[in-house]
CSV table of C-alpha atoms and ligand atoms in Angstrom, one decimal:
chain,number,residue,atom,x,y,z
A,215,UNK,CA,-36.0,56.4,5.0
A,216,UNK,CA,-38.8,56.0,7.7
A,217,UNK,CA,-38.2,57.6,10.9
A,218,UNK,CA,-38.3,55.2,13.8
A,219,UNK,CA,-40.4,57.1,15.9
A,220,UNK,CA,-43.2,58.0,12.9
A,221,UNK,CA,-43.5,54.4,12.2
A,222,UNK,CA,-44.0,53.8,16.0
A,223,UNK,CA,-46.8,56.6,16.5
A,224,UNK,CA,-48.5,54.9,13.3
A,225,UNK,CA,-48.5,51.4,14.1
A,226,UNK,CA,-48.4,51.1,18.1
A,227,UNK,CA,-48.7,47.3,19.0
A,228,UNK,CA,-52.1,44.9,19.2
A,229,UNK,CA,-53.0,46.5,23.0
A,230,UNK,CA,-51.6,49.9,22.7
A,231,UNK,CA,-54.3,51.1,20.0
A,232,UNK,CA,-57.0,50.6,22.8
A,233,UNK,CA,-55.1,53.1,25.6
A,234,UNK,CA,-57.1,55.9,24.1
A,235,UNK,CA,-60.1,54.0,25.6
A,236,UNK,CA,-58.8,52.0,28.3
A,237,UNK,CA,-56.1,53.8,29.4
A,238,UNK,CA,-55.5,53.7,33.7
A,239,UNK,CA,-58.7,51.2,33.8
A,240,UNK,CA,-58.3,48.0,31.6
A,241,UNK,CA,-54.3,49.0,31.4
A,242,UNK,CA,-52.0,50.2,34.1
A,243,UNK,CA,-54.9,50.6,36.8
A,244,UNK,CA,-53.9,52.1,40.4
A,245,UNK,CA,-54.8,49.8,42.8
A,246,UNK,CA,-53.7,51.4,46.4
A,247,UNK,CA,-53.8,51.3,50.0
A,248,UNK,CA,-52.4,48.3,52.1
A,249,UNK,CA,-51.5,45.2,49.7
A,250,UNK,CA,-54.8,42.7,50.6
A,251,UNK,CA,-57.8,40.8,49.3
A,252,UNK,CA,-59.6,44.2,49.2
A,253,UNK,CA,-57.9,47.4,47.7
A,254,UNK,CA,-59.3,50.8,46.4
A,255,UNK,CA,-59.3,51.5,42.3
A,256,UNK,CA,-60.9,54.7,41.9
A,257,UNK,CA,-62.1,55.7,45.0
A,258,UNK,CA,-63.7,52.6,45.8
A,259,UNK,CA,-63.0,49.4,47.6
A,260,UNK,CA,-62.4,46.1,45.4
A,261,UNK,CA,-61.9,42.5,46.0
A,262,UNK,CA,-58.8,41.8,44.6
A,263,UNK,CA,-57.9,38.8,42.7
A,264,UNK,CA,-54.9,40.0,40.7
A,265,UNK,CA,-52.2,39.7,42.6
A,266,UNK,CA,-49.5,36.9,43.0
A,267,UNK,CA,-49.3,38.0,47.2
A,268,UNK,CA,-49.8,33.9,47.6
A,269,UNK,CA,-49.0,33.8,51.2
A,270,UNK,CA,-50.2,37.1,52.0
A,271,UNK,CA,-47.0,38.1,53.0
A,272,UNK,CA,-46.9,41.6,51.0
A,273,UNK,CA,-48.5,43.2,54.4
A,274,UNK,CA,-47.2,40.2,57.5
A,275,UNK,CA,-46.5,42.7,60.2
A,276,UNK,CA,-43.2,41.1,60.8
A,277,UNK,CA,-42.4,41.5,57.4
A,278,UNK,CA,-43.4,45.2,57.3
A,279,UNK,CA,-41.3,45.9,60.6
A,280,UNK,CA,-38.2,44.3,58.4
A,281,UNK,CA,-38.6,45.7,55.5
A,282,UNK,CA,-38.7,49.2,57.4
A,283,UNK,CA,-35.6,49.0,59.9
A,284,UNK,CA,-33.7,46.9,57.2
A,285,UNK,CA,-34.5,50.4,55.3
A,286,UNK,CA,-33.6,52.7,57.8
A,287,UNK,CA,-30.1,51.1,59.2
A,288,UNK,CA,-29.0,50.6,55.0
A,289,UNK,CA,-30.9,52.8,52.8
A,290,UNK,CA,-31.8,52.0,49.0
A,291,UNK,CA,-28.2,52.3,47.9
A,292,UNK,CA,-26.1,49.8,49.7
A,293,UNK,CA,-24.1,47.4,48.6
A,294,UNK,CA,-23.0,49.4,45.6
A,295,UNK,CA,-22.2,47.9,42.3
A,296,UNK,CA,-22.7,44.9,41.0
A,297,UNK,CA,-22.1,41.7,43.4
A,298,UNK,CA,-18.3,40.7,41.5
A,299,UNK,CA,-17.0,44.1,42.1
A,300,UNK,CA,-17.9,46.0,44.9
A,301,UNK,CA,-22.0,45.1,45.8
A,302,UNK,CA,-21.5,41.6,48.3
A,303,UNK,CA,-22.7,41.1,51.9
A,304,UNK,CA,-22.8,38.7,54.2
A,305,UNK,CA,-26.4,38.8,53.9
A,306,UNK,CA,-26.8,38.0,50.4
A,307,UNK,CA,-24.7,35.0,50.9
A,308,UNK,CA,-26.5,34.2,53.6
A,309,UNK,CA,-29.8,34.6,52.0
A,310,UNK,CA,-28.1,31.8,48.8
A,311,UNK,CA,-27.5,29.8,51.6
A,312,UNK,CA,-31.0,29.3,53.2
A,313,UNK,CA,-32.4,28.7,49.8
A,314,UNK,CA,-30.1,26.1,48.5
A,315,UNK,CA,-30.7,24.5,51.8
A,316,UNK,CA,-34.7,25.0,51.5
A,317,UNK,CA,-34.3,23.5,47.7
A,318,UNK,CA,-31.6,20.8,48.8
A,319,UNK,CA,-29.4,21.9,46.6
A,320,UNK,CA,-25.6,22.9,47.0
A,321,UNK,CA,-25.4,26.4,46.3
A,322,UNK,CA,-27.9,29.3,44.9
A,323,UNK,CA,-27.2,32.2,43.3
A,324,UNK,CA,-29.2,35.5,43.5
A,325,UNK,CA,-30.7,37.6,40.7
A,326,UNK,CA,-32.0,41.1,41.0
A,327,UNK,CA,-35.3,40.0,38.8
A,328,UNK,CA,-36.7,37.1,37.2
A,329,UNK,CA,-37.0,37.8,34.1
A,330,UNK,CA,-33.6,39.2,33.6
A,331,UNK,CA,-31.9,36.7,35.6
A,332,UNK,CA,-33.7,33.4,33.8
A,333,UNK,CA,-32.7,35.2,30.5
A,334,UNK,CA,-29.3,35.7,31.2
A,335,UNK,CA,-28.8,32.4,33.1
A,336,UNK,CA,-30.0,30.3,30.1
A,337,UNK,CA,-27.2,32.5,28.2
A,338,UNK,CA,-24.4,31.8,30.1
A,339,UNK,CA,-25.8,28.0,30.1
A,340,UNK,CA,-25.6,27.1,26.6
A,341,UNK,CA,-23.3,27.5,23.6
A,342,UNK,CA,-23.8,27.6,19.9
A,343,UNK,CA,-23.7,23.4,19.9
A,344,UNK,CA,-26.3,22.8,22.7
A,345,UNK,CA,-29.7,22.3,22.1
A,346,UNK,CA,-32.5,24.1,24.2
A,347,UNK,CA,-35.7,21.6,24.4
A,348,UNK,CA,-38.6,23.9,26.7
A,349,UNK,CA,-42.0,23.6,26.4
A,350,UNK,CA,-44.3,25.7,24.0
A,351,UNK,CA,-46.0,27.4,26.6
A,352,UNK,CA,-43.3,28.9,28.3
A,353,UNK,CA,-43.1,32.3,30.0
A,354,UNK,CA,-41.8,35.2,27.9
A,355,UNK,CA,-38.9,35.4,30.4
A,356,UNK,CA,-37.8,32.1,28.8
A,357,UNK,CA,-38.4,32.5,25.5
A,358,UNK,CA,-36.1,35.9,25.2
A,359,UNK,CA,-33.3,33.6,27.0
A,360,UNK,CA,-33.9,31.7,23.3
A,361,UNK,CA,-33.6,34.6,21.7
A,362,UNK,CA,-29.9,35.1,23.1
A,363,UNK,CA,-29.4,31.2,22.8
A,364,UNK,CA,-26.8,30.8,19.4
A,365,UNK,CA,-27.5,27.3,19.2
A,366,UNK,CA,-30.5,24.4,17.8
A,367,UNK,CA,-34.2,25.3,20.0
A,368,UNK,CA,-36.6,22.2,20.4
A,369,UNK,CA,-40.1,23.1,21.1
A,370,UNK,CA,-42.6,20.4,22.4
A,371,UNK,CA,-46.4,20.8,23.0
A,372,UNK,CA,-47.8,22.0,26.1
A,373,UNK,CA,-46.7,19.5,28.5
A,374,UNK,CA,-46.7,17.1,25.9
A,375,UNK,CA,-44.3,14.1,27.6
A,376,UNK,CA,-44.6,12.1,24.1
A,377,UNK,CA,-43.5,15.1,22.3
A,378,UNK,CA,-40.3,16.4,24.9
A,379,UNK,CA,-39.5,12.8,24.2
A,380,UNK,CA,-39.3,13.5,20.5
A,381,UNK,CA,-37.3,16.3,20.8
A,382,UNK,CA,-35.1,14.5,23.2
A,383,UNK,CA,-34.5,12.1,20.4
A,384,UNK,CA,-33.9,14.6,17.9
A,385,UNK,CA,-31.8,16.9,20.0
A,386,UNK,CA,-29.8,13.3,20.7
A,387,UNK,CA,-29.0,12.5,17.3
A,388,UNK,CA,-28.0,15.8,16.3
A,389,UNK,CA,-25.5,16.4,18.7
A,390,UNK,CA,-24.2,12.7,18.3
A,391,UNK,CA,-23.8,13.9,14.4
A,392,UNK,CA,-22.1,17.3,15.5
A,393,UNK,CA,-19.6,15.0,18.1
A,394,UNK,CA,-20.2,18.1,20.3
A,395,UNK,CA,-22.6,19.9,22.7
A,396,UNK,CA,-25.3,18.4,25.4
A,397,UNK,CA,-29.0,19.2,26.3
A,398,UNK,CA,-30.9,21.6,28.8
A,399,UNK,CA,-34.5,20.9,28.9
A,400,UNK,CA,-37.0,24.1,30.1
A,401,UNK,CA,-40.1,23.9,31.9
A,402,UNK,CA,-42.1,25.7,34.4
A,403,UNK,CA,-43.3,24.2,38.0
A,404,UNK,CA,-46.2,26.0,37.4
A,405,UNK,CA,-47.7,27.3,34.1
A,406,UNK,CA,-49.0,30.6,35.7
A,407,UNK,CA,-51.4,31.2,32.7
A,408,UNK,CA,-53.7,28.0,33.1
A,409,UNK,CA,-52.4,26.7,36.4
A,410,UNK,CA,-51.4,23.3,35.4
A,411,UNK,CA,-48.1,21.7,36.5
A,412,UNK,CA,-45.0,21.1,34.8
A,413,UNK,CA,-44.4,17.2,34.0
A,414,UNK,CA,-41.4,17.3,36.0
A,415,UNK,CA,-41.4,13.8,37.1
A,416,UNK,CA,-42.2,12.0,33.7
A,417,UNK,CA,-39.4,14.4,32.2
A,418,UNK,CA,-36.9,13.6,35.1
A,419,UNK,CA,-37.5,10.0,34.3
A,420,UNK,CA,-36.1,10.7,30.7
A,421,UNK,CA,-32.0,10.7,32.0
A,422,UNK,CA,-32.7,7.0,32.8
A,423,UNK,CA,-32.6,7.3,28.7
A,424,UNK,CA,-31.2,10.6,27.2
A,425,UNK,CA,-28.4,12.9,28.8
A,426,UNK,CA,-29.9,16.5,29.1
A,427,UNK,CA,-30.0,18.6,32.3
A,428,UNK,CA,-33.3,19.9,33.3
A,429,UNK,CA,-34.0,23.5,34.4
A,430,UNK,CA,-37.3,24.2,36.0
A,431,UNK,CA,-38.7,27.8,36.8
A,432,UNK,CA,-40.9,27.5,40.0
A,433,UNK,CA,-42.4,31.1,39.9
A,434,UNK,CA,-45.7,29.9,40.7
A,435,UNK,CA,-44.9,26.5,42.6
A,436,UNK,CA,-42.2,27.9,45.0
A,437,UNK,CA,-43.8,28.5,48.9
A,438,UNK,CA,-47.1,27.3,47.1
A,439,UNK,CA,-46.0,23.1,46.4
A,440,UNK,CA,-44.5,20.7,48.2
A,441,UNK,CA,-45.0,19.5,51.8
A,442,UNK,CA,-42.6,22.2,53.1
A,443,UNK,CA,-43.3,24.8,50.2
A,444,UNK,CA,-40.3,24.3,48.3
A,445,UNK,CA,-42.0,23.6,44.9
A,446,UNK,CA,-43.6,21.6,42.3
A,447,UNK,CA,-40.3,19.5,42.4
A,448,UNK,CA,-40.8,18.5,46.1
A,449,UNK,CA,-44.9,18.1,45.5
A,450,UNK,CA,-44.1,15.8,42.9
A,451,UNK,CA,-41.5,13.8,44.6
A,452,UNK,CA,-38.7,14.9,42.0
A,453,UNK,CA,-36.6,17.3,43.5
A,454,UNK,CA,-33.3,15.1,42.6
A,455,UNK,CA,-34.1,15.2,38.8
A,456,UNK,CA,-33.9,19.3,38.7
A,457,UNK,CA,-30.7,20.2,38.0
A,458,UNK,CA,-31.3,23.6,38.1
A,459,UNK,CA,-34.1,25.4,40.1
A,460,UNK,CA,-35.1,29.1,39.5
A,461,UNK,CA,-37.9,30.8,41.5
A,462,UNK,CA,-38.8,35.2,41.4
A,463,UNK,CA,-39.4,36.6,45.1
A,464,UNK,CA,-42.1,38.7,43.3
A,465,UNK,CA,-45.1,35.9,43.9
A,466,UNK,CA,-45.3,34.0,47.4
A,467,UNK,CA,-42.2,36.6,48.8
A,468,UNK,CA,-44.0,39.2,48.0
A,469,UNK,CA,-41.3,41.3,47.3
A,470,UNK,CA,-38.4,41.6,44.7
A,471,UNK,CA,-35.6,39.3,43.1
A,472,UNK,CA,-34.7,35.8,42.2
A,473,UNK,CA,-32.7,32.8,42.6
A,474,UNK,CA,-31.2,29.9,40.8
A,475,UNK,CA,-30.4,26.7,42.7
A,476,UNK,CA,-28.4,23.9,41.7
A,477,UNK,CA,-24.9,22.3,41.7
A,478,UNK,CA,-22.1,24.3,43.8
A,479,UNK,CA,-19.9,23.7,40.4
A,480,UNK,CA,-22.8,25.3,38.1
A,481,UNK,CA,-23.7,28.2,40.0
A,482,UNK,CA,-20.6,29.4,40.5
A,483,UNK,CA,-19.9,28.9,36.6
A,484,UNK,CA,-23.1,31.1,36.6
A,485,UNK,CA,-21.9,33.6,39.3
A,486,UNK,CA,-18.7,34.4,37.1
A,487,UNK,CA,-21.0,34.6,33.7
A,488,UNK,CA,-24.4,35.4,33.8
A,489,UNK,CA,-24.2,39.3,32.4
A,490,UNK,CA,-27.6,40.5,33.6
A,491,UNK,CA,-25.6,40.2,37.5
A,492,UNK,CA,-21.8,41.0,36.5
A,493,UNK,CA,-23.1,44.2,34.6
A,494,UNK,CA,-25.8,45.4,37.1
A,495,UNK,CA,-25.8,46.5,40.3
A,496,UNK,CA,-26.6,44.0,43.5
A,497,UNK,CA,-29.5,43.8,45.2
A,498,UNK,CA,-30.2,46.3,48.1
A,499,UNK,CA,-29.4,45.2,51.4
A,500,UNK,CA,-33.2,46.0,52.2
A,501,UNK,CA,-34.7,43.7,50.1
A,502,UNK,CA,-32.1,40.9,50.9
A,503,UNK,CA,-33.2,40.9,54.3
A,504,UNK,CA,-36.6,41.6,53.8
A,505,UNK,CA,-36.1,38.4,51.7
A,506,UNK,CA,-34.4,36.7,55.1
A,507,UNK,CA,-37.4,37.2,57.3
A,508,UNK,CA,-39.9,36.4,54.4
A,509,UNK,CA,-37.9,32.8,53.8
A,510,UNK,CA,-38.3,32.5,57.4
A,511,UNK,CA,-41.9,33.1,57.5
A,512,UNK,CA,-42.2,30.8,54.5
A,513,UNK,CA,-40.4,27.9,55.9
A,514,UNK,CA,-42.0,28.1,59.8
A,515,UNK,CA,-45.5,29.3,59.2
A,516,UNK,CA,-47.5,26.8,57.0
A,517,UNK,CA,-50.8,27.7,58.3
A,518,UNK,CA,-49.8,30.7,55.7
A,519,UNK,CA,-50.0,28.1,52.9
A,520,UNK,CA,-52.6,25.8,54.3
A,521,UNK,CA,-54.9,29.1,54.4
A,522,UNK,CA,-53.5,29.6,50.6
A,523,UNK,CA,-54.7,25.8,49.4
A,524,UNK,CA,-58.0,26.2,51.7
A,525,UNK,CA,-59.0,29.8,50.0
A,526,UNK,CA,-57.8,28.3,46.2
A,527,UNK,CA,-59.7,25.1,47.1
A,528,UNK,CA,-62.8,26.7,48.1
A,529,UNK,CA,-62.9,29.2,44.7
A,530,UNK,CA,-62.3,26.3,42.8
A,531,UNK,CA,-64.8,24.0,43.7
A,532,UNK,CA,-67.5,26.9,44.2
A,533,UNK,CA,-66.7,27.9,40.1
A,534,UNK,CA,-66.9,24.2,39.1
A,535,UNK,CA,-70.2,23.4,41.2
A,536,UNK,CA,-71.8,26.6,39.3
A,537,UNK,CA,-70.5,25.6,35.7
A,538,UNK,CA,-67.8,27.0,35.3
A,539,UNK,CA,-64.4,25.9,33.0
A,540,UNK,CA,-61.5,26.2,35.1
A,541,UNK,CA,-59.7,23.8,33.0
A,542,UNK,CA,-56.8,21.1,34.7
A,543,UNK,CA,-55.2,23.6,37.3
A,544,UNK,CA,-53.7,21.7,40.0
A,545,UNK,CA,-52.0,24.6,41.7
A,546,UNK,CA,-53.9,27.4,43.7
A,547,UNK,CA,-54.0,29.8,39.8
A,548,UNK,CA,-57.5,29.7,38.9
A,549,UNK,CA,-58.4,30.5,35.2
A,550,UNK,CA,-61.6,30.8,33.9
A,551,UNK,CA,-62.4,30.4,31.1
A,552,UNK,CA,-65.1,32.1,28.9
A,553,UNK,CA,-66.5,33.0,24.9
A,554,UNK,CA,-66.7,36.0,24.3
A,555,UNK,CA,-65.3,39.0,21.9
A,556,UNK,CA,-62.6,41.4,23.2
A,557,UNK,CA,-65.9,44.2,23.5
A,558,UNK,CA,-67.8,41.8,25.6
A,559,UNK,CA,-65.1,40.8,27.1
A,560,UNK,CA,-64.0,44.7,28.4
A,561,UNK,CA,-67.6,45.1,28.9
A,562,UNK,CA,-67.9,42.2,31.5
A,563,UNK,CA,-64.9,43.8,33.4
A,564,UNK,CA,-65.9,46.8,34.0
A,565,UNK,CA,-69.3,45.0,34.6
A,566,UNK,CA,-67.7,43.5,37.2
A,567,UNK,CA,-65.6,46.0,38.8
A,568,UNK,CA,-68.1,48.8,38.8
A,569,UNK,CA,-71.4,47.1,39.6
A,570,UNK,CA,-70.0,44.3,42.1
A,571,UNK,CA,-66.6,45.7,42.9
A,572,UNK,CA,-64.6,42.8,41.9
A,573,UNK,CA,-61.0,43.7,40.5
A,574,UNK,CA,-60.3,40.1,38.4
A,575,UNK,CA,-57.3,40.5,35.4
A,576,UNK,CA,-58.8,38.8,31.4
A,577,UNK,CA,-56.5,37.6,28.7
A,578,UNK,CA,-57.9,38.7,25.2
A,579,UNK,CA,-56.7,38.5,21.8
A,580,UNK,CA,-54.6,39.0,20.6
A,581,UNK,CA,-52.4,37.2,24.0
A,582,UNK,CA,-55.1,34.2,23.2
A,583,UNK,CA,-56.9,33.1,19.6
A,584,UNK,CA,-60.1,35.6,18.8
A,585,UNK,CA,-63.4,34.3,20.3
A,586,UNK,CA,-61.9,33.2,23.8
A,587,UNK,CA,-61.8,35.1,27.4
A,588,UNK,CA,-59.7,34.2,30.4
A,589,UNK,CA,-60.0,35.6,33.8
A,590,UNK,CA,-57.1,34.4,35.9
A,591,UNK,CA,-57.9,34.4,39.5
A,592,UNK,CA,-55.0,34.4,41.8
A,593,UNK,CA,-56.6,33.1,46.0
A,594,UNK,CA,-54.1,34.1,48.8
A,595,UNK,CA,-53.9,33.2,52.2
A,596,UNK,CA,-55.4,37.0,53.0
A,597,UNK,CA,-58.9,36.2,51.1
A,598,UNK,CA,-62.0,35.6,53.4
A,599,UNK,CA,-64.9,33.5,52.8
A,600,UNK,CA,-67.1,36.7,52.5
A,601,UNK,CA,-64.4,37.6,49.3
A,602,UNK,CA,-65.0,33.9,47.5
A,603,UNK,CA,-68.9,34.1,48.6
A,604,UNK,CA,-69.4,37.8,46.8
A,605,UNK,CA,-67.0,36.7,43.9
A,606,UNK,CA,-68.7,33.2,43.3
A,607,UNK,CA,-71.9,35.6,43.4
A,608,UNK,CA,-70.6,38.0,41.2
A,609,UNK,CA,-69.3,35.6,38.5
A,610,UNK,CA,-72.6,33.6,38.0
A,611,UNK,CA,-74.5,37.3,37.5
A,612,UNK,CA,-71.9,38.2,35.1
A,613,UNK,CA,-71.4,34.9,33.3
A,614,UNK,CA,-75.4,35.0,33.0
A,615,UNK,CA,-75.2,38.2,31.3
A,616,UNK,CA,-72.4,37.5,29.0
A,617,UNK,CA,-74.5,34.2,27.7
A,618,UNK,CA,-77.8,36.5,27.1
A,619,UNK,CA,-75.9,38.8,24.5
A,620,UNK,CA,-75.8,42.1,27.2
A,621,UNK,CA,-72.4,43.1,27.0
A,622,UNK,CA,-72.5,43.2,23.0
A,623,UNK,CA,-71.5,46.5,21.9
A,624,UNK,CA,-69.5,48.1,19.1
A,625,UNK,CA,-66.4,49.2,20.7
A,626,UNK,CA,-64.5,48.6,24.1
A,627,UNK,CA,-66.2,50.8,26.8
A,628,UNK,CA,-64.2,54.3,27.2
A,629,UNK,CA,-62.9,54.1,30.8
A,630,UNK,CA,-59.5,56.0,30.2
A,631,UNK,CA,-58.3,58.7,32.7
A,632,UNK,CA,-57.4,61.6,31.3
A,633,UNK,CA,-53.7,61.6,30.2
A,634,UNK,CA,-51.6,64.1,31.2
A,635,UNK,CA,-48.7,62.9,28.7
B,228,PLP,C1,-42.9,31.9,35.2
B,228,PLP,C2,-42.3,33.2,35.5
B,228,PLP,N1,-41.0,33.3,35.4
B,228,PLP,C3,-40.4,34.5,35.6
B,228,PLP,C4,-41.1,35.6,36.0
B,228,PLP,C5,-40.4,36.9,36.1
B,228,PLP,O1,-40.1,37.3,37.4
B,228,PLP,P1,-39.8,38.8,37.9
B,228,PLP,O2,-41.0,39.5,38.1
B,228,PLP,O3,-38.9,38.6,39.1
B,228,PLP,O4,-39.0,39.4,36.8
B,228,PLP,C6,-42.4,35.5,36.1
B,228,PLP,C7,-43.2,36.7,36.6
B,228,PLP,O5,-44.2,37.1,36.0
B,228,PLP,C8,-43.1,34.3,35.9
B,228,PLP,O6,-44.4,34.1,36.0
């Protein structure tokens, strides 16, 4: 019999076998001092472009005042328990208020993370005869909520609107053959990998033809879309055709949580079902108001997201007018994308990060095919011009060396800290 643990230490996963060499620098790196476009990693000051912070609301002063007497009247602990049992508050209602309001929607329920919450939602959406049509490129969060799905799974391609239509089709006629069951379709707002949006408004045009109901996670659209922030949905015009509509507070509320907005009927169907709440504690009452005041600033400050499109807008167009692929984002994530082995590609980061003190985060095989590099740049309304000037600056010098053959080597570049596991 093998023993768990052996086979474990043996074989330790695609990125693991490089934490000998990368250990604290290309994985789990410290970035500290005060949440902003420039952070210290190592001792040194970095332009940071790593972090989801969108609205630059990690470090508002308003938020940080909050955050700390929300802190100091409640502590960590309270509410205790989960929400059904002992953990409600006036607050977190109020705070599933406000953002079925901001989504106009009837109701909203919270969820103490994203990835949990989407999971479980999509668990206590769908039974053994639904079918679950979502896109191919969905966020891992999504995909394990498959995993616990007992029923039929339609993938389509990447925001292929030909293809969901075939699966609609599909999903149609075998549920017309089974006499039971219905269809959720699941997309992002956002794609937070390559930037792109969902096709939310081709896809909501579908129920004119199929019956499905369509569930959209707006990690990356939500404070960032829309004429009032409130999402890809609202940006493009489509609000009405999301039935249901999730967003994480980890990106533009720069804190902690999630929500799921939709019909009063639904959530609560959710609210007495979804496992990943029922069996978990709530939500501290520092983070729901924290959440509060950020929704607040979200909703009455859009020079905050102006500042976010003018920063993304500006990095954008500065990479394209020097050559480089950002591909079709249309949302402030900025890939870039590059050739180059995993070796050149570690080599070119720390390139970057030692020699011109930019922290960027790359996608390498095995996350992408062999051969191909992404950085994925994430602008905020805290980055300066001077950040985008020295990063444009930076990336030509780099991209220049990476196309002359300089960062070939044999092995990724040993920049692990010492371990003291
Ligand atoms: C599209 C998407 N959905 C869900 C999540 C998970 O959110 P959380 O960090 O709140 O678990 C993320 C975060 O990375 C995300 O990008």
């Amino acid at each position: 019999m093998a023993d768990i643990f052996e086979k474990l230490i043996k074989s330790n996963g695609p990125l693991s076998k490089h934490r000998e060499r990368g250990h604290g620098y290309f994985f789990f790196p410290k970035l500290e001092g005060e949440i902003g476009s420039r952070m210290m990693f190592r001792g040194k000051e970095k332009i940071v472009w790593s972090l989801n912070n969108y609205l630059g609301l990690a470090n508002h002063p308003e938020i940080r005042k909050v955050d700390a007497e929300a802190a100091k009247q409640y502590g960590l602990g309270y509410p205790m328990g989960s929400r059904m049992m002992s953990g409600n508050s006036d607050y977190h209602e109020q705070l599933e208020k406000e953002l079925a309001a901001f989504e106009h929607k009837e109701d909203a329920i919270l969820m103490n993370f994203g990835y949990q919450g989407i999971m479980s939602a999509i668990d206590s959406l769908c039974g053994r005869h639904d079918v679950i049509i979502y896109d191919a490129e969905s966020h891992a969060c999504i995909i394990d909520g498959l995993r616990l799905h007992t029923g039929h799974r339609y993938v389509y391609k990447h925001n292929d609107v030909a293809d969901c239509e075939k699966q609609l089709q599909r999903a149609t006629a075998l549920i017309e053959k089974q006499g039971t069951g219905g269809i959720l379709v699941i997309t992002e707002g956002v794609f937070g990998m390559a930037g792109d949006q969902g096709k939310l408004k081709e896809i909501g045009a579908f129920k004119k033809q199929y019956d499905f109901r369509l569930l959209v996670d707006d990690a990356h659209g939500f404070g960032t879309l829309g004429k009032t922030g409130a999402g890809a949905g609202e940006e493009q015009n489509c609000q009405v055709d999301i039935d249901l509509y999730f967003s994480t507070f980890a990106k533009s509320m720069a804190s902690i949580g999630a929500f799921m907005a939709g019909p009063k009927a639904i959530i609560d169907h959710i609210r007495y079902n979804i496992r990943s709440q029922i069996f978990a504690k709530s939500l501290p009452m520092a983070i729901v108001i924290g959440n509060l005041k950020r929704l607040e600033l979200l909703k009455t400050m859009p020079e905050l997201k102006e500042k976010l499109w003018s920063n993304a807008l500006r990095l954008q167009n500065g990479l394209k007018e020097r050559g480089f692929d950002i591909g079709n984002t249309d949302s402030p994530v900025t890939p870039v994308y590059m050739k180059g082995s995993v070796e050149e590609a570690t080599t070119m980061l720390m390139d970057l990060r030692e020699s011109y003190n930019i922290f960027a985060s790359i996608i390498v095989y095995p996350v992408i095919p062999k051969g191909h590099i992404i950085y994925r740049l994430i602008p905020s309304a805290a980055h300066t011009d001077e950040d985008i000037e020295i990063t444009l600056q930076a990336f030509t010098s780099v991209k220049q060396k990476l196309d002359s053959g300089a960062y070939r080597v044999e092995a990724i570049p040993d920049m692990a800290e010492a371990q003291t596991v």
